[in-house]
Amino acid sequence: MVGGEEELPAARAAIQFAYTGRVEAGGGIREVLQVRRQAAYLQMEGCMEACLAAVREKLEAGGGAGAGAAAAGGGAGGGAAAEVPPPTAVLELYSCRDVWPDPSEDPAFAALLTEAKRRLVAHFGDTLAVLNKQQLYEQMQALPAEGLEALLESDDFGTDSESSVVLVLAEWMAANHSRTDAATRRRLCELLRLVQCSRTYLSWVLPALAARHEASPDSAAGWLPLTRDDATCLLTYSSATEKERSAITGEGLLSMSVAIEHWPANWLSTQRRRQCLPAEGRTIGFSASLAELTQAFGGLESAEMNLIFPSLAGTRHANHFGAQGWEWSPYVRWKSGDAAAGAFVQPRMPAALGASGSAAAAGAKLLNGAVVAFPRLRLTVCGAGGQQAWSNSYDSSEVVMARHSWGWAKALELREAPATDQQGDTANGSSSGSGSSGVVAARWSGYLQGGTRLSGSVTLLPPP
């Protein structure tokens, strides 16, 4: 059946197959599937099989491990595909969902799709790769619901925490809510293993999202089909002992057991996804130029304080990265006259967890007042020779209020600033006064590689 001129090439290719025994579909997977659709209408089983074989061949030629293999390694950008490969054939397959046959009625295509799902998961690798790498993030947002479903349902889609899985879905919803219906949103949300979320999510984020859903279930802010009663039950269940859980799900707490009976099974699943952080951790480099240091610290008055957020290497955001379902910004702080500078990390609420319009008020106080637990990480600053000059670690016992920071106020010992004469020239002849790059360079010289750049790293570590 030819629906229009655009389908004529596929119809001709299907008919040509009867004479040549070959699928002559120019282009890529979309064109092959269009030929297969025409072959199905013409009941040309041989052509249909040949088309599926052609798609399978393209998938195999398009790469197997993809970004997931890179994500398993170390290196800058968190081992999360420091060099993300170009889009693979499996992304092309998911981009043409509109020409798929119905997998429930086509066992051969369903089998191919099972293999494609494995390749899709391997391409994206894990939540930290998706949240922190621009190309993978954009590819995730471009997936149809079926593609995201393949990631969410897989144990092999790695993560540091189920909270990061929820954030990936929130980021996808922020871009695709208008293209979904309530049934699709529920299907995706049913794949979350909510009881495994961090305490920050169970105590603050999920209740806020539940409040938004109750206030406006069809709005973009109300995408998670969770009530505030559900959120309360989840928090209670997550901290309960095994005996208490048995009572909750039995006859003991009738109000809770009634609520839980209507939950998707995955919400209480204890089956862990693959832990994406290796024992040695995943490292993200950062740096700040002498010019940036001078701008931040060069013109301070006596006892005046300022800070600088260094640039992160290979991350989607210039100065913050995603982990544990939250965002984190390392920074350096110095008060004029102090002999040492501080090193800190500040949590930031991801924009995808925010809301606008009438739904924004619902849950706002919860998120703004959230208590955030730090991920396990190591913060390191290099010396002028590239060696480790200072390092310290955070563990999951450190918590702060949202928008606050945690760190070490006297982390980096600085050198005494050179004396200046009345004209503002330094004693060794370099130009300008106390705010000059020469003075800043002298003060920070123990940490400036090549005399021009402060460098360091954040290493995300797996849970203990």
XYZ file of C-alpha atoms in Angstrom:
464
model
C 0.000 0.000 0.000
C 1.487 3.293 -1.113
C 0.284 6.172 1.037
C 1.987 8.905 -0.947
C 4.840 9.756 -3.274
C 7.335 9.517 -0.412
C 6.600 5.766 -0.178
C 7.112 5.028 -3.877
C 10.857 4.246 -3.559
C 10.123 1.672 -0.849
C 7.365 0.081 -2.941
C 9.677 -0.127 -5.970
C 12.437 -1.679 -3.842
C 10.026 -4.326 -2.535
C 8.899 -5.212 -6.055
C 12.496 -5.232 -7.278
C 13.338 -7.783 -4.592
C 11.063 -10.268 -6.363
C 13.429 -10.130 -9.356
C 16.836 -9.701 -7.696
C 16.491 -11.303 -4.273
C 18.263 -8.269 -2.806
C 17.017 -5.327 -0.773
C 18.040 -2.199 -2.654
C 17.079 0.440 -0.099
C 19.178 3.536 -0.322
C 20.003 5.336 2.895
C 19.708 3.821 6.316
C 17.494 1.866 8.667
C 14.411 3.997 8.087
C 14.472 3.241 4.363
C 14.904 -0.498 4.995
C 11.955 -0.557 7.398
C 9.844 1.322 4.876
C 10.631 -1.396 2.325
C 9.699 -4.016 4.903
C 6.354 -2.330 5.490
C 5.596 -2.459 1.764
C 6.725 -6.093 1.655
C 4.365 -6.930 4.522
C 1.465 -5.359 2.623
C 2.425 -7.370 -0.475
C 2.867 -10.525 1.673
C 6.464 -10.954 0.497
C 7.854 -12.921 3.430
C 11.261 -13.359 1.824
C 11.625 -9.614 1.409
C 10.486 -9.030 4.986
C 13.144 -11.428 6.276
C 15.801 -9.844 4.078
C 14.921 -6.401 5.402
C 15.286 -7.531 8.997
C 18.617 -9.115 8.118
C 19.715 -5.805 6.592
C 18.709 -3.911 9.743
C 20.555 -6.428 11.910
C 23.641 -6.048 9.730
C 23.506 -2.268 10.125
C 23.175 -2.617 13.899
C 26.196 -4.894 14.050
C 28.227 -2.592 11.824
C 27.129 0.440 13.835
C 29.075 -0.508 16.931
C 28.377 -2.714 19.892
C 29.654 -1.266 23.152
C 29.497 2.370 22.138
C 29.732 4.936 24.886
C 29.155 2.325 27.550
C 32.593 0.827 27.018
C 34.201 4.233 27.369
C 32.092 4.930 30.429
C 33.501 1.866 32.124
C 37.007 3.285 31.915
C 38.639 6.067 33.863
C 39.908 9.452 32.830
C 38.737 13.000 32.699
C 35.049 13.568 32.560
C 34.405 10.743 34.925
C 35.290 7.813 32.739
C 31.879 8.525 31.297
C 32.888 8.410 27.675
C 35.506 11.155 27.754
C 35.340 10.840 23.986
C 31.720 10.039 23.138
C 31.513 8.139 19.830
C 29.291 9.374 17.030
C 25.648 8.245 17.002
C 25.264 4.543 16.333
C 22.823 2.615 14.198
C 20.767 1.721 17.258
C 19.950 5.406 17.765
C 18.808 5.551 14.150
C 16.555 2.542 14.772
C 14.894 4.252 17.727
C 14.587 7.527 15.839
C 12.248 5.919 13.293
C 9.739 4.446 15.732
C 6.956 5.558 13.378
C 7.868 2.884 10.796
C 8.330 -0.021 13.211
C 6.066 -3.028 12.861
C 4.167 -3.899 16.036
C 6.574 -6.051 18.116
C 3.639 -7.801 19.827
C 2.465 -9.079 16.444
C 5.859 -9.633 14.847
C 8.096 -12.117 16.721
C 11.005 -11.630 14.321
C 11.080 -7.877 14.864
C 10.580 -8.363 18.611
C 13.700 -10.555 18.680
C 15.668 -7.905 16.797
C 14.400 -5.261 19.214
C 15.601 -7.309 22.186
C 19.126 -7.198 20.786
C 18.745 -3.514 19.946
C 17.812 -2.742 23.556
C 21.049 -4.317 24.736
C 22.997 -2.180 22.283
C 21.112 0.939 23.331
C 21.931 0.361 27.002
C 25.570 -0.266 26.099
C 25.694 2.960 24.101
C 24.455 5.144 26.969
C 26.308 3.193 29.638
C 25.107 4.787 32.845
C 23.273 7.715 34.385
C 26.411 9.713 35.191
C 27.513 9.493 31.564
C 24.092 10.683 30.407
C 23.820 13.501 32.942
C 27.360 14.821 32.477
C 28.145 14.373 28.764
C 26.520 16.843 26.397
C 26.207 14.513 23.406
C 24.806 11.595 25.399
C 22.437 13.954 27.215
C 21.063 15.305 23.935
C 20.749 11.788 22.517
C 18.832 10.719 25.639
C 16.436 13.650 25.282
C 15.855 12.736 21.622
C 14.856 9.143 22.433
C 11.220 8.137 22.014
C 9.489 6.751 25.080
C 10.360 3.212 23.930
C 14.059 4.081 23.998
C 13.985 5.534 27.484
C 11.913 2.551 28.591
C 14.701 0.244 27.403
C 17.178 2.092 29.621
C 14.977 2.274 32.704
C 13.999 -1.394 32.672
C 17.590 -2.669 32.371
C 19.752 -3.808 35.296
C 22.760 -3.066 33.085
C 21.985 0.644 32.780
C 24.475 1.607 35.461
C 24.077 4.272 38.102
C 25.604 5.585 41.296
C 22.145 5.795 42.890
C 18.534 5.266 41.899
C 18.136 9.007 42.511
C 20.208 9.622 39.372
C 17.835 7.355 37.432
C 14.906 9.483 38.607
C 16.797 12.605 37.502
C 17.417 11.139 34.025
C 13.668 10.582 33.692
C 12.994 14.113 34.981
C 15.385 15.533 32.364
C 13.665 13.521 29.616
C 10.229 14.652 30.811
C 11.363 18.280 30.793
C 12.029 17.941 27.068
C 9.284 15.498 26.068
C 6.290 15.916 28.372
C 4.209 17.545 25.630
C 4.718 14.449 23.446
C 3.496 11.989 26.087
C 0.147 10.997 27.501
C -0.676 9.914 31.043
C -0.389 6.216 30.170
C 3.103 6.656 28.706
C 4.278 8.670 31.696
C 2.942 6.057 34.085
C 4.590 3.248 32.106
C 7.973 4.949 32.373
C 7.572 5.888 36.033
C 6.620 2.308 36.904
C 10.179 1.273 36.002
C 11.734 3.384 38.774
C 12.964 1.527 41.856
C 11.940 4.312 44.200
C 12.640 2.553 47.489
C 16.347 2.552 46.528
C 16.532 6.339 46.200
C 18.768 8.369 48.489
C 17.384 9.789 51.705
C 17.486 13.246 50.103
C 15.104 12.056 47.412
C 12.879 10.018 49.714
C 12.576 12.823 52.264
C 12.451 15.908 50.055
C 12.391 15.396 46.295
C 9.718 12.701 45.964
C 7.324 14.469 48.380
C 7.785 17.693 46.388
C 7.099 15.916 43.086
C 4.076 14.234 44.686
C 2.704 17.607 45.791
C 3.050 18.894 42.240
C 1.292 15.856 40.826
C -1.615 16.309 43.210
C -1.804 20.015 42.377
C -1.627 19.567 38.590
C -1.389 15.944 37.399
C -1.400 16.775 33.684
C 1.193 19.548 33.859
C 4.888 19.136 33.094
C 5.643 19.596 36.803
C 3.236 16.806 37.779
C 4.817 14.082 35.655
C 5.465 11.596 38.498
C 2.186 9.776 39.374
C 2.850 9.782 43.093
C 0.670 11.105 45.922
C 1.930 12.599 49.154
C 0.580 9.532 50.970
C 2.624 7.370 48.603
C 5.734 9.433 49.347
C 5.184 9.058 53.095
C 4.761 5.296 52.744
C 7.921 5.043 50.638
C 9.991 6.918 53.203
C 8.623 4.763 56.023
C 9.149 1.524 54.103
C 12.713 2.455 53.068
C 13.872 2.795 56.684
C 11.888 -0.145 58.076
C 13.389 -3.418 59.274
C 12.477 -6.653 57.516
C 9.904 -7.473 60.192
C 8.437 -3.990 59.929
C 8.253 -4.308 56.143
C 6.381 -7.585 56.494
C 3.908 -5.895 58.798
C 3.521 -2.915 56.460
C 2.775 -5.094 53.454
C 0.545 -7.433 55.454
C -2.376 -6.737 57.729
C -0.494 -4.735 60.345
C -0.769 -1.223 58.923
C -3.905 -1.407 56.843
C -3.757 2.142 55.476
C -0.217 1.637 54.204
C -0.811 -1.859 52.858
C -3.815 -0.618 50.887
C -1.681 2.117 49.321
C 1.179 -0.251 48.534
C -1.152 -2.769 46.868
C -1.677 -0.277 44.055
C 2.019 0.445 43.491
C 4.010 -0.957 40.583
C 6.216 -3.818 41.760
C 9.392 -1.970 40.771
C 8.827 0.831 43.273
C 9.683 -1.585 46.097
C 12.265 -3.593 44.154
C 15.560 -4.268 45.924
C 17.195 -5.543 42.725
C 20.223 -3.301 42.217
C 21.253 -1.801 38.922
C 24.901 -2.059 37.907
C 27.070 0.217 40.070
C 28.754 2.488 37.547
C 31.557 3.779 39.791
C 34.621 1.509 39.913
C 36.623 1.074 43.110
C 39.151 3.691 41.992
C 36.367 6.149 41.244
C 35.582 8.364 38.285
C 37.601 11.550 37.925
C 36.589 14.962 36.584
C 39.359 17.498 36.105
C 38.972 21.207 36.747
C 41.059 24.327 36.181
C 41.090 28.115 36.514
C 43.380 30.465 34.612
C 45.571 33.128 36.182
C 43.343 35.731 34.537
C 40.290 34.215 36.253
C 42.087 34.088 39.598
C 43.107 37.722 39.176
C 39.551 38.744 38.356
C 38.222 36.920 41.433
C 40.901 37.773 43.994
C 43.065 40.548 42.589
C 40.985 43.556 43.542
C 39.729 42.587 47.004
C 39.753 45.108 49.809
C 41.212 44.117 53.171
C 39.245 41.197 54.709
C 36.940 41.075 51.661
C 36.058 37.561 50.467
C 35.365 36.117 47.038
C 35.251 32.716 45.389
C 35.886 31.141 41.999
C 34.161 28.177 40.363
C 36.790 26.494 38.158
C 35.865 25.070 34.764
C 35.186 21.334 34.679
C 36.712 19.223 31.915
C 34.377 17.413 29.540
C 31.129 17.989 31.439
C 27.796 19.256 30.162
C 27.855 22.196 32.539
C 30.823 24.531 32.806
C 31.202 24.329 36.573
C 28.958 21.633 38.016
C 28.427 17.906 37.560
C 25.644 15.451 38.336
C 25.806 12.705 40.965
C 23.348 11.136 43.438
C 20.457 12.833 41.607
C 21.805 16.286 42.462
C 24.355 18.714 40.985
C 27.672 19.695 42.592
C 30.062 22.629 42.133
C 33.631 22.613 43.462
C 35.009 26.058 44.229
C 37.913 27.907 45.841
C 37.341 30.699 48.369
C 39.795 33.293 49.660
C 39.568 36.264 51.997
C 42.023 39.078 51.383
C 44.859 38.930 53.882
C 44.435 35.238 54.744
C 47.424 32.945 54.499
C 45.336 30.109 53.033
C 42.414 29.603 50.663
C 39.493 27.260 51.163
C 38.276 24.381 48.981
C 34.568 23.593 49.003
C 31.800 21.768 47.148
C 28.321 23.262 46.844
C 25.165 21.263 46.021
C 22.740 22.675 43.445
C 19.195 21.589 42.732
C 18.949 20.369 39.111
C 16.816 22.620 36.923
C 14.719 19.610 35.868
C 13.452 19.316 39.450
C 12.232 22.897 39.380
C 8.816 23.979 38.184
C 7.094 26.994 36.722
C 3.534 28.226 36.615
C 0.846 27.303 39.108
C 2.541 24.018 40.020
C 5.738 25.758 41.128
C 4.454 26.572 44.618
C 3.602 22.947 45.371
C 6.595 21.359 47.037
C 8.776 24.470 46.697
C 9.396 24.753 50.438
C 10.406 21.107 50.592
C 13.032 21.456 47.874
C 14.339 24.804 49.080
C 14.744 23.411 52.591
C 16.131 20.035 51.566
C 18.994 18.496 53.512
C 21.445 17.070 50.994
C 23.906 14.261 51.701
C 27.211 14.450 49.849
C 28.314 11.636 47.581
C 31.588 9.972 48.462
C 34.208 11.975 46.614
C 37.811 13.105 46.769
C 38.743 16.736 46.084
C 42.319 17.321 44.908
C 44.353 20.409 43.993
C 47.625 20.062 42.086
C 50.889 21.846 42.761
C 52.864 23.873 40.242
C 54.687 20.753 39.088
C 51.473 18.819 38.492
C 51.837 16.728 41.639
C 49.121 16.409 44.263
C 49.499 19.382 46.603
C 46.324 18.980 48.652
C 43.554 16.410 48.855
C 40.687 15.560 51.144
C 37.593 13.403 51.009
C 33.871 13.615 51.633
C 31.783 10.688 52.748
C 28.051 10.182 52.770
C 27.789 11.261 56.417
C 28.348 14.910 55.453
C 25.082 16.764 54.930
C 24.186 20.398 54.314
C 21.088 22.423 53.660
C 20.400 23.018 49.982
C 22.416 25.983 48.634
C 24.973 25.673 51.439
C 28.511 24.313 51.082
C 30.909 21.984 52.842
C 34.668 21.989 52.728
C 37.937 23.136 54.266
C 38.509 26.824 54.991
C 42.321 26.535 55.248
C 43.031 24.008 52.509
C 45.551 25.777 50.273
C 48.494 27.534 51.889
C 49.439 30.615 49.883
C 52.704 32.490 49.624
C 53.151 35.956 51.001
C 52.347 38.644 48.461
C 55.378 40.608 47.227
C 55.830 44.095 48.619
C 54.725 47.044 46.474
C 56.141 50.542 46.316
C 54.136 53.733 46.319
C 53.612 53.578 42.550
C 52.157 50.109 42.923
C 55.149 48.304 41.386
C 56.262 45.076 43.016
C 59.705 44.915 44.515
C 60.908 42.643 41.732
C 59.726 45.033 39.043
C 56.497 43.396 37.828
C 53.721 45.796 36.937
C 50.715 47.126 38.819
C 49.654 46.972 42.478
C 48.123 44.428 44.830
C 45.388 43.586 42.341
C 47.732 42.766 39.461
C 48.165 39.355 37.894
C 51.806 39.487 38.984
C 50.861 39.759 42.649
C 48.171 37.082 42.315
C 50.614 34.830 40.457
C 53.176 35.246 43.217
C 50.639 34.474 45.945
C 49.336 31.374 44.146
C 52.663 30.320 42.605
C 52.770 27.050 44.519
C 49.703 25.871 42.569
C 50.061 27.494 39.126
C 51.184 25.025 36.483
C 53.339 26.835 33.971
C 52.693 29.910 36.067
C 49.291 30.318 34.412
C 46.748 27.745 35.593
C 45.349 26.263 38.798
C 44.352 22.622 38.285
C 42.729 19.874 40.284
C 40.114 17.159 40.180
C 37.021 15.668 41.752
C 36.923 11.879 41.991
C 33.504 10.295 42.538
C 33.826 7.143 44.637
C 31.424 4.188 44.896
C 29.314 3.643 48.009
C 31.139 1.833 50.835
